[in-house]
Amino acid sequence: MRIISQLMAVPGVIAAGEYSFRGDRYTYEGHLTPETARMASILCRANTLSVNMQVDMFDSLVPQNGLMPAQGWIVRGRAISVCVTGNIFCFIQNKQGLLNNVMALLRANLGDTEGDVMKYMYSKIGGDVEEKLY
Amino acid sequence: MSLDHLMQVPGALAAFQYSDKGDLVQHVIKEGTALTAQALDLLAHTCVANSAIATMEARGWEALTGQQGFEPLQGFSLIGMDWSAVFGSNCGVVLRNQDVNYEAAFSALTQCKL
């Protein structure tokens, strides 16, 4: 996927990948082994679903708020951060300016995730995803 | 640093402090926004929950892969369509995405000693 190659061209990006609905189906580039990329994909899928649940609950208290629908999340570590937008994940070093640049790149390239994240994540199945899900 | 200082982060709509259990301790809401203390209390609980989960994942990841650099965690951000919530060090800030500067927010939060 082009966005992954674009991310990997940015100095300080350690790895980037795309995860799918099962979490253990993924593509990636960078400094991860296939096994750690699989783990990262499962972890990202789980956190994405959790964040979406949280935003849904928040929406019941503040209708038409700006968090809904969830677009992604960031974990800021001591020296490494993980950024997720849609179903793209990116491991980066905590270099000055890099987090803002990567997030801008992700949001600009992926656009907004509208509506149900499950449908978005399952879209790779093809066909009528809503019918298959519900 | 006070909540008023956190409100100086670009795009800040609200700033809040929460206990280790996630209860809202104090907050500031920019006039004219739809946020309420009840909503920030729920958000504060998600802050604690996400911090705990992320710490568990970071610890497990470092142990399993040998890749260091995650712990101690500085914070977590939940990104929405028009707003982002950024939190760490028992403080959080809700930001407008059009003005968002995640690094400035995380940096401000590391200095949040209320």
PDB file of C-alpha atoms in Angstrom:
ATOM      1  CA  MET A   1       0.000   0.000   0.000  1.00  0.00           C
ATOM      2  CA  ARG A   2       1.356   3.391  -0.995  1.00  0.00           C
ATOM      3  CA  ILE A   3       0.822   5.075   2.385  1.00  0.00           C
ATOM      4  CA  ILE A   4       3.059   2.491   4.076  1.00  0.00           C
ATOM      5  CA  SER A   5       5.897   3.217   1.678  1.00  0.00           C
ATOM      6  CA  GLN A   6       5.333   6.949   2.155  1.00  0.00           C
ATOM      7  CA  LEU A   7       5.553   6.536   5.926  1.00  0.00           C
ATOM      8  CA  MET A   8       8.706   4.424   5.669  1.00  0.00           C
ATOM      9  CA  ALA A   9      10.363   7.197   3.656  1.00  0.00           C
ATOM     10  CA  VAL A  10      10.091   9.555   6.645  1.00  0.00           C
ATOM     11  CA  PRO A  11      13.277   9.539   8.795  1.00  0.00           C
ATOM     12  CA  GLY A  12      12.511   8.175  12.246  1.00  0.00           C
ATOM     13  CA  VAL A  13       9.703   5.836  11.183  1.00  0.00           C
ATOM     14  CA  ILE A  14      10.591   2.355  12.455  1.00  0.00           C
ATOM     15  CA  ALA A  15       7.839   0.310  10.844  1.00  0.00           C
ATOM     16  CA  ALA A  16       4.413   0.747   9.281  1.00  0.00           C
ATOM     17  CA  GLY A  17       1.714  -1.684   8.333  1.00  0.00           C
ATOM     18  CA  GLU A  18      -1.887  -2.385   7.521  1.00  0.00           C
ATOM     19  CA  TYR A  19      -3.995  -4.766   9.574  1.00  0.00           C
ATOM     20  CA  SER A  20      -7.244  -6.366   8.557  1.00  0.00           C
ATOM     21  CA  PHE A  21     -10.404  -7.567  10.241  1.00  0.00           C
ATOM     22  CA  ARG A  22      -8.906 -10.645  11.852  1.00  0.00           C
ATOM     23  CA  GLY A  23      -5.899  -8.732  13.090  1.00  0.00           C
ATOM     24  CA  ASP A  24      -3.565 -11.547  12.116  1.00  0.00           C
ATOM     25  CA  ARG A  25      -3.770 -10.631   8.428  1.00  0.00           C
ATOM     26  CA  TYR A  26      -1.438  -7.801   7.669  1.00  0.00           C
ATOM     27  CA  THR A  27       1.161  -6.234   5.409  1.00  0.00           C
ATOM     28  CA  TYR A  28       4.067  -4.217   6.716  1.00  0.00           C
ATOM     29  CA  GLU A  29       7.469  -2.691   6.027  1.00  0.00           C
ATOM     30  CA  GLY A  30      10.269  -1.862   8.420  1.00  0.00           C
ATOM     31  CA  HIS A  31      11.999  -3.223  11.464  1.00  0.00           C
ATOM     32  CA  LEU A  32       9.573  -5.898  12.621  1.00  0.00           C
ATOM     33  CA  THR A  33       9.711  -9.644  12.181  1.00  0.00           C
ATOM     34  CA  PRO A  34       6.654 -11.322  10.639  1.00  0.00           C
ATOM     35  CA  GLU A  35       5.735 -12.605  14.102  1.00  0.00           C
ATOM     36  CA  THR A  36       6.010  -9.187  15.781  1.00  0.00           C
ATOM     37  CA  ALA A  37       4.070  -7.626  12.889  1.00  0.00           C
ATOM     38  CA  ARG A  38       1.343 -10.202  13.509  1.00  0.00           C
ATOM     39  CA  MET A  39       1.334  -9.325  17.204  1.00  0.00           C
ATOM     40  CA  ALA A  40       1.250  -5.606  16.430  1.00  0.00           C
ATOM     41  CA  SER A  41      -1.704  -6.117  14.090  1.00  0.00           C
ATOM     42  CA  ILE A  42      -3.717  -8.023  16.702  1.00  0.00           C
ATOM     43  CA  LEU A  43      -2.866  -5.419  19.359  1.00  0.00           C
ATOM     44  CA  CYS A  44      -3.875  -2.545  17.062  1.00  0.00           C
ATOM     45  CA  ARG A  45      -7.153  -4.189  16.102  1.00  0.00           C
ATOM     46  CA  ALA A  46      -8.053  -4.780  19.762  1.00  0.00           C
ATOM     47  CA  ASN A  47      -7.221  -1.198  20.770  1.00  0.00           C
ATOM     48  CA  THR A  48      -9.081   0.253  17.789  1.00  0.00           C
ATOM     49  CA  LEU A  49     -12.250  -1.620  18.691  1.00  0.00           C
ATOM     50  CA  SER A  50     -11.872  -0.577  22.344  1.00  0.00           C
ATOM     51  CA  VAL A  51     -11.421   3.088  21.433  1.00  0.00           C
ATOM     52  CA  ASN A  52     -14.489   2.922  19.195  1.00  0.00           C
ATOM     53  CA  MET A  53     -16.553   1.495  22.036  1.00  0.00           C
ATOM     54  CA  GLN A  54     -15.359   4.289  24.328  1.00  0.00           C
ATOM     55  CA  VAL A  55     -16.251   6.995  21.825  1.00  0.00           C
ATOM     56  CA  ASP A  56     -19.688   5.439  21.294  1.00  0.00           C
ATOM     57  CA  MET A  57     -20.314   5.686  25.044  1.00  0.00           C
ATOM     58  CA  PHE A  58     -19.014   9.247  25.146  1.00  0.00           C
ATOM     59  CA  ASP A  59     -21.425  10.089  22.321  1.00  0.00           C
ATOM     60  CA  SER A  60     -24.368   9.147  24.517  1.00  0.00           C
ATOM     61  CA  LEU A  61     -23.352  11.897  26.975  1.00  0.00           C
ATOM     62  CA  VAL A  62     -22.336  14.531  24.422  1.00  0.00           C
ATOM     63  CA  PRO A  63     -24.314  14.064  21.202  1.00  0.00           C
ATOM     64  CA  GLN A  64     -22.667  15.389  18.046  1.00  0.00           C
ATOM     65  CA  ASN A  65     -19.292  15.664  19.741  1.00  0.00           C
ATOM     66  CA  GLY A  66     -16.017  15.929  17.866  1.00  0.00           C
ATOM     67  CA  LEU A  67     -14.646  12.563  18.971  1.00  0.00           C
ATOM     68  CA  MET A  68     -17.310  10.652  17.048  1.00  0.00           C
ATOM     69  CA  PRO A  69     -16.536   8.618  15.005  1.00  0.00           C
ATOM     70  CA  ALA A  70     -13.127   7.568  16.288  1.00  0.00           C
ATOM     71  CA  GLN A  71     -10.323   7.903  13.759  1.00  0.00           C
ATOM     72  CA  GLY A  72      -7.419   6.348  15.640  1.00  0.00           C
ATOM     73  CA  TRP A  73      -5.173   6.525  18.657  1.00  0.00           C
ATOM     74  CA  ILE A  74      -1.596   7.171  19.773  1.00  0.00           C
ATOM     75  CA  VAL A  75       0.479   5.523  22.478  1.00  0.00           C
ATOM     76  CA  ARG A  76       3.348   7.795  23.492  1.00  0.00           C
ATOM     77  CA  GLY A  77       6.181   5.775  25.009  1.00  0.00           C
ATOM     78  CA  ARG A  78       9.488   6.918  26.470  1.00  0.00           C
ATOM     79  CA  ALA A  79      11.351   6.779  23.142  1.00  0.00           C
ATOM     80  CA  ILE A  80       8.881   5.179  20.732  1.00  0.00           C
ATOM     81  CA  SER A  81       5.287   6.010  19.832  1.00  0.00           C
ATOM     82  CA  VAL A  82       2.664   3.929  18.063  1.00  0.00           C
ATOM     83  CA  CYS A  83       0.226   5.825  15.827  1.00  0.00           C
ATOM     84  CA  VAL A  84      -2.894   4.227  14.385  1.00  0.00           C
ATOM     85  CA  THR A  85      -5.339   5.784  11.939  1.00  0.00           C
ATOM     86  CA  GLY A  86      -8.024   3.620  10.343  1.00  0.00           C
ATOM     87  CA  ASN A  87      -6.352   0.268   9.861  1.00  0.00           C
ATOM     88  CA  ILE A  88      -2.813   1.603   9.376  1.00  0.00           C
ATOM     89  CA  PHE A  89      -0.270   1.400  12.184  1.00  0.00           C
ATOM     90  CA  CYS A  90       3.087   3.115  12.444  1.00  0.00           C
ATOM     91  CA  PHE A  91       5.933   2.778  14.962  1.00  0.00           C
ATOM     92  CA  ILE A  92       8.022   5.945  15.222  1.00  0.00           C
ATOM     93  CA  GLN A  93      10.914   7.317  17.218  1.00  0.00           C
ATOM     94  CA  ASN A  94      10.094  10.255  19.500  1.00  0.00           C
ATOM     95  CA  LYS A  95      11.999  12.778  17.381  1.00  0.00           C
ATOM     96  CA  GLN A  96      10.898  16.389  17.478  1.00  0.00           C
ATOM     97  CA  GLY A  97       8.237  17.115  14.891  1.00  0.00           C
ATOM     98  CA  LEU A  98       7.866  13.520  13.747  1.00  0.00           C
ATOM     99  CA  LEU A  99       4.629  12.633  15.562  1.00  0.00           C
ATOM    100  CA  ASN A 100       2.794  15.670  14.186  1.00  0.00           C
ATOM    101  CA  ASN A 101       4.148  15.018  10.671  1.00  0.00           C
ATOM    102  CA  VAL A 102       3.179  11.347  10.702  1.00  0.00           C
ATOM    103  CA  MET A 103      -0.308  12.071  12.022  1.00  0.00           C
ATOM    104  CA  ALA A 104      -0.816  14.760   9.364  1.00  0.00           C
ATOM    105  CA  LEU A 105       0.380  12.320   6.691  1.00  0.00           C
ATOM    106  CA  LEU A 106      -1.960   9.593   7.938  1.00  0.00           C
ATOM    107  CA  ARG A 107      -5.033  11.830   8.176  1.00  0.00           C
ATOM    108  CA  ALA A 108      -4.367  13.466   4.803  1.00  0.00           C
ATOM    109  CA  ASN A 109      -3.848  10.175   2.984  1.00  0.00           C
ATOM    110  CA  LEU A 110      -6.479   8.024   4.627  1.00  0.00           C
ATOM    111  CA  GLY A 111      -9.236  10.616   4.928  1.00  0.00           C
ATOM    112  CA  ASP A 112     -11.966  10.286   7.533  1.00  0.00           C
ATOM    113  CA  THR A 113     -13.302   6.970   8.761  1.00  0.00           C
ATOM    114  CA  GLU A 114     -17.042   7.477   8.470  1.00  0.00           C
ATOM    115  CA  GLY A 115     -19.536   5.493  10.477  1.00  0.00           C
ATOM    116  CA  ASP A 116     -19.073   1.922  11.606  1.00  0.00           C
ATOM    117  CA  VAL A 117     -15.453   0.924  12.046  1.00  0.00           C
ATOM    118  CA  MET A 118     -16.362  -2.768  11.862  1.00  0.00           C
ATOM    119  CA  LYS A 119     -17.611  -2.340   8.310  1.00  0.00           C
ATOM    120  CA  TYR A 120     -14.412  -0.473   7.478  1.00  0.00           C
ATOM    121  CA  MET A 121     -12.201  -3.177   8.951  1.00  0.00           C
ATOM    122  CA  TYR A 122     -14.158  -5.968   7.286  1.00  0.00           C
ATOM    123  CA  SER A 123     -14.326  -4.241   3.916  1.00  0.00           C
ATOM    124  CA  LYS A 124     -11.520  -6.435   2.572  1.00  0.00           C
ATOM    125  CA  ILE A 125     -13.954  -9.362   2.577  1.00  0.00           C
ATOM    126  CA  GLY A 126     -15.634  -7.710  -0.374  1.00  0.00           C
ATOM    127  CA  GLY A 127     -19.283  -7.782  -1.387  1.00  0.00           C
ATOM    128  CA  ASP A 128     -22.032  -6.569   0.925  1.00  0.00           C
ATOM    129  CA  VAL A 129     -20.101  -6.262   4.198  1.00  0.00           C
ATOM    130  CA  GLU A 130     -23.126  -5.025   6.159  1.00  0.00           C
ATOM    131  CA  GLU A 131     -25.135  -8.076   5.178  1.00  0.00           C
ATOM    132  CA  LYS A 132     -22.295 -10.393   6.199  1.00  0.00           C
ATOM    133  CA  LEU A 133     -21.753  -8.634   9.516  1.00  0.00           C
ATOM    134  CA  TYR A 134     -25.321  -8.087  10.621  1.00  0.00           C
TER     135      TYR A 134
ATOM    136  CA  MET B   1       1.418  23.579  35.901  1.00  0.00           C
ATOM    137  CA  SER B   2      -2.266  24.455  36.310  1.00  0.00           C
ATOM    138  CA  LEU B   3      -5.204  23.508  34.130  1.00  0.00           C
ATOM    139  CA  ASP B   4      -5.148  27.081  32.848  1.00  0.00           C
ATOM    140  CA  HIS B   5      -1.700  26.343  31.423  1.00  0.00           C
ATOM    141  CA  LEU B   6      -3.017  23.201  29.732  1.00  0.00           C
ATOM    142  CA  MET B   7      -5.737  25.356  28.191  1.00  0.00           C
ATOM    143  CA  GLN B   8      -2.938  27.269  26.440  1.00  0.00           C
ATOM    144  CA  VAL B   9      -2.164  24.185  24.295  1.00  0.00           C
ATOM    145  CA  PRO B  10      -3.317  25.058  20.736  1.00  0.00           C
ATOM    146  CA  GLY B  11      -6.945  24.103  20.135  1.00  0.00           C
ATOM    147  CA  ALA B  12      -7.729  23.275  23.775  1.00  0.00           C
ATOM    148  CA  LEU B  13     -11.446  22.931  24.506  1.00  0.00           C
ATOM    149  CA  ALA B  14     -11.146  21.464  27.994  1.00  0.00           C
ATOM    150  CA  ALA B  15      -8.487  20.425  30.470  1.00  0.00           C
ATOM    151  CA  PHE B  16      -8.956  18.141  33.430  1.00  0.00           C
ATOM    152  CA  GLN B  17      -7.240  16.317  36.251  1.00  0.00           C
ATOM    153  CA  TYR B  18      -8.295  12.841  37.373  1.00  0.00           C
ATOM    154  CA  SER B  19      -7.500  10.480  40.211  1.00  0.00           C
ATOM    155  CA  ASP B  20      -5.719   7.131  39.831  1.00  0.00           C
ATOM    156  CA  LYS B  21      -9.176   5.535  39.735  1.00  0.00           C
ATOM    157  CA  GLY B  22     -10.357   7.866  36.975  1.00  0.00           C
ATOM    158  CA  ASP B  23     -12.587  10.159  38.996  1.00  0.00           C
ATOM    159  CA  LEU B  24     -12.648  13.756  37.816  1.00  0.00           C
ATOM    160  CA  VAL B  25     -10.781  15.966  40.324  1.00  0.00           C
ATOM    161  CA  GLN B  26     -10.946  19.344  38.605  1.00  0.00           C
ATOM    162  CA  HIS B  27     -11.650  20.658  35.150  1.00  0.00           C
ATOM    163  CA  VAL B  28     -11.852  23.718  32.918  1.00  0.00           C
ATOM    164  CA  ILE B  29     -14.173  23.869  29.906  1.00  0.00           C
ATOM    165  CA  LYS B  30     -13.924  26.519  27.228  1.00  0.00           C
ATOM    166  CA  GLU B  31     -17.087  28.556  27.023  1.00  0.00           C
ATOM    167  CA  GLY B  32     -19.401  27.557  24.203  1.00  0.00           C
ATOM    168  CA  THR B  33     -18.348  23.914  23.898  1.00  0.00           C
ATOM    169  CA  ALA B  34     -20.776  21.054  24.455  1.00  0.00           C
ATOM    170  CA  LEU B  35     -18.537  19.312  26.983  1.00  0.00           C
ATOM    171  CA  THR B  36     -19.778  18.771  30.526  1.00  0.00           C
ATOM    172  CA  ALA B  37     -18.216  17.631  33.806  1.00  0.00           C
ATOM    173  CA  GLN B  38     -20.071  14.315  33.464  1.00  0.00           C
ATOM    174  CA  ALA B  39     -18.609  13.775  29.991  1.00  0.00           C
ATOM    175  CA  LEU B  40     -15.102  14.633  31.213  1.00  0.00           C
ATOM    176  CA  ASP B  41     -15.528  12.194  34.107  1.00  0.00           C
ATOM    177  CA  LEU B  42     -16.281   9.401  31.617  1.00  0.00           C
ATOM    178  CA  LEU B  43     -13.333  10.520  29.519  1.00  0.00           C
ATOM    179  CA  ALA B  44     -11.122  10.474  32.618  1.00  0.00           C
ATOM    180  CA  HIS B  45     -12.110   6.865  33.246  1.00  0.00           C
ATOM    181  CA  THR B  46     -11.200   5.966  29.670  1.00  0.00           C
ATOM    182  CA  CYS B  47      -7.846   7.690  30.297  1.00  0.00           C
ATOM    183  CA  VAL B  48      -7.097   5.418  33.239  1.00  0.00           C
ATOM    184  CA  ALA B  49      -8.342   2.322  31.400  1.00  0.00           C
ATOM    185  CA  ASN B  50      -6.338   3.057  28.254  1.00  0.00           C
ATOM    186  CA  SER B  51      -3.206   3.918  30.237  1.00  0.00           C
ATOM    187  CA  ALA B  52      -3.433   0.604  32.104  1.00  0.00           C
ATOM    188  CA  ILE B  53      -3.996  -1.393  28.920  1.00  0.00           C
ATOM    189  CA  ALA B  54      -1.229   0.430  27.048  1.00  0.00           C
ATOM    190  CA  THR B  55       1.195  -0.125  29.940  1.00  0.00           C
ATOM    191  CA  MET B  56       0.369  -3.821  29.974  1.00  0.00           C
ATOM    192  CA  GLU B  57       0.888  -4.002  26.210  1.00  0.00           C
ATOM    193  CA  ALA B  58       4.149  -2.043  26.396  1.00  0.00           C
ATOM    194  CA  ARG B  59       5.510  -4.255  29.158  1.00  0.00           C
ATOM    195  CA  GLY B  60       4.498  -7.412  27.326  1.00  0.00           C
ATOM    196  CA  TRP B  61       5.851  -6.127  24.016  1.00  0.00           C
ATOM    197  CA  GLU B  62       9.228  -5.242  25.521  1.00  0.00           C
ATOM    198  CA  ALA B  63       9.476  -8.609  27.259  1.00  0.00           C
ATOM    199  CA  LEU B  64       8.441 -10.613  24.208  1.00  0.00           C
ATOM    200  CA  THR B  65      10.308  -8.761  21.495  1.00  0.00           C
ATOM    201  CA  GLY B  66      13.260  -7.258  23.340  1.00  0.00           C
ATOM    202  CA  GLN B  67      12.427  -3.927  21.693  1.00  0.00           C
ATOM    203  CA  GLN B  68      12.812  -1.234  24.340  1.00  0.00           C
ATOM    204  CA  GLY B  69      11.595   2.366  24.358  1.00  0.00           C
ATOM    205  CA  PHE B  70       7.961   2.135  25.375  1.00  0.00           C
ATOM    206  CA  GLU B  71       8.121   2.194  29.158  1.00  0.00           C
ATOM    207  CA  PRO B  72       7.482   4.296  31.094  1.00  0.00           C
ATOM    208  CA  LEU B  73       4.516   5.389  29.058  1.00  0.00           C
ATOM    209  CA  GLN B  74       4.112   9.153  28.610  1.00  0.00           C
ATOM    210  CA  GLY B  75       0.506   9.145  27.503  1.00  0.00           C
ATOM    211  CA  PHE B  76      -2.253   8.094  25.173  1.00  0.00           C
ATOM    212  CA  SER B  77      -4.363   9.961  22.660  1.00  0.00           C
ATOM    213  CA  LEU B  78      -7.799   9.124  21.381  1.00  0.00           C
ATOM    214  CA  ILE B  79      -8.341  10.691  17.960  1.00  0.00           C
ATOM    215  CA  GLY B  80     -11.809  11.583  16.797  1.00  0.00           C
ATOM    216  CA  MET B  81     -13.189  13.197  13.681  1.00  0.00           C
ATOM    217  CA  ASP B  82     -12.861  16.811  14.867  1.00  0.00           C
ATOM    218  CA  TRP B  83     -11.389  16.505  18.359  1.00  0.00           C
ATOM    219  CA  SER B  84      -8.604  14.569  20.040  1.00  0.00           C
ATOM    220  CA  ALA B  85      -8.276  13.722  23.719  1.00  0.00           C
ATOM    221  CA  VAL B  86      -4.662  13.605  24.906  1.00  0.00           C
ATOM    222  CA  PHE B  87      -3.799  12.434  28.392  1.00  0.00           C
ATOM    223  CA  GLY B  88      -1.028  11.354  30.749  1.00  0.00           C
ATOM    224  CA  SER B  89       0.258  12.105  34.263  1.00  0.00           C
ATOM    225  CA  ASN B  90      -3.325  12.145  35.638  1.00  0.00           C
ATOM    226  CA  CYS B  91      -4.240  15.084  33.407  1.00  0.00           C
ATOM    227  CA  GLY B  92      -5.964  15.344  30.071  1.00  0.00           C
ATOM    228  CA  VAL B  93      -6.820  17.893  27.438  1.00  0.00           C
ATOM    229  CA  VAL B  94      -9.429  17.880  24.664  1.00  0.00           C
ATOM    230  CA  LEU B  95      -8.198  19.557  21.487  1.00  0.00           C
ATOM    231  CA  ARG B  96      -9.673  20.674  18.185  1.00  0.00           C
ATOM    232  CA  ASN B  97      -8.021  18.668  15.402  1.00  0.00           C
ATOM    233  CA  GLN B  98      -7.717  21.682  13.108  1.00  0.00           C
ATOM    234  CA  ASP B  99      -5.252  23.237  15.574  1.00  0.00           C
ATOM    235  CA  VAL B 100      -3.849  20.046  17.093  1.00  0.00           C
ATOM    236  CA  ASN B 101      -0.197  19.741  18.066  1.00  0.00           C
ATOM    237  CA  TYR B 102       0.159  16.319  19.664  1.00  0.00           C
ATOM    238  CA  GLU B 103       3.756  16.850  20.683  1.00  0.00           C
ATOM    239  CA  ALA B 104       2.966  20.124  22.455  1.00  0.00           C
ATOM    240  CA  ALA B 105       0.086  18.429  24.247  1.00  0.00           C
ATOM    241  CA  PHE B 106       2.146  15.439  25.409  1.00  0.00           C
ATOM    242  CA  SER B 107       4.928  17.793  26.461  1.00  0.00           C
ATOM    243  CA  ALA B 108       2.527  19.974  28.465  1.00  0.00           C
ATOM    244  CA  LEU B 109       1.066  16.916  30.135  1.00  0.00           C
ATOM    245  CA  THR B 110       4.473  15.661  31.303  1.00  0.00           C
ATOM    246  CA  GLN B 111       4.766  18.930  33.247  1.00  0.00           C
ATOM    247  CA  CYS B 112       1.332  18.514  34.768  1.00  0.00           C
ATOM    248  CA  LYS B 113       2.094  18.309  38.481  1.00  0.00           C
ATOM    249  CA  LEU B 114      -1.023  19.586  40.153  1.00  0.00           C
TER     250      LEU B 114
END
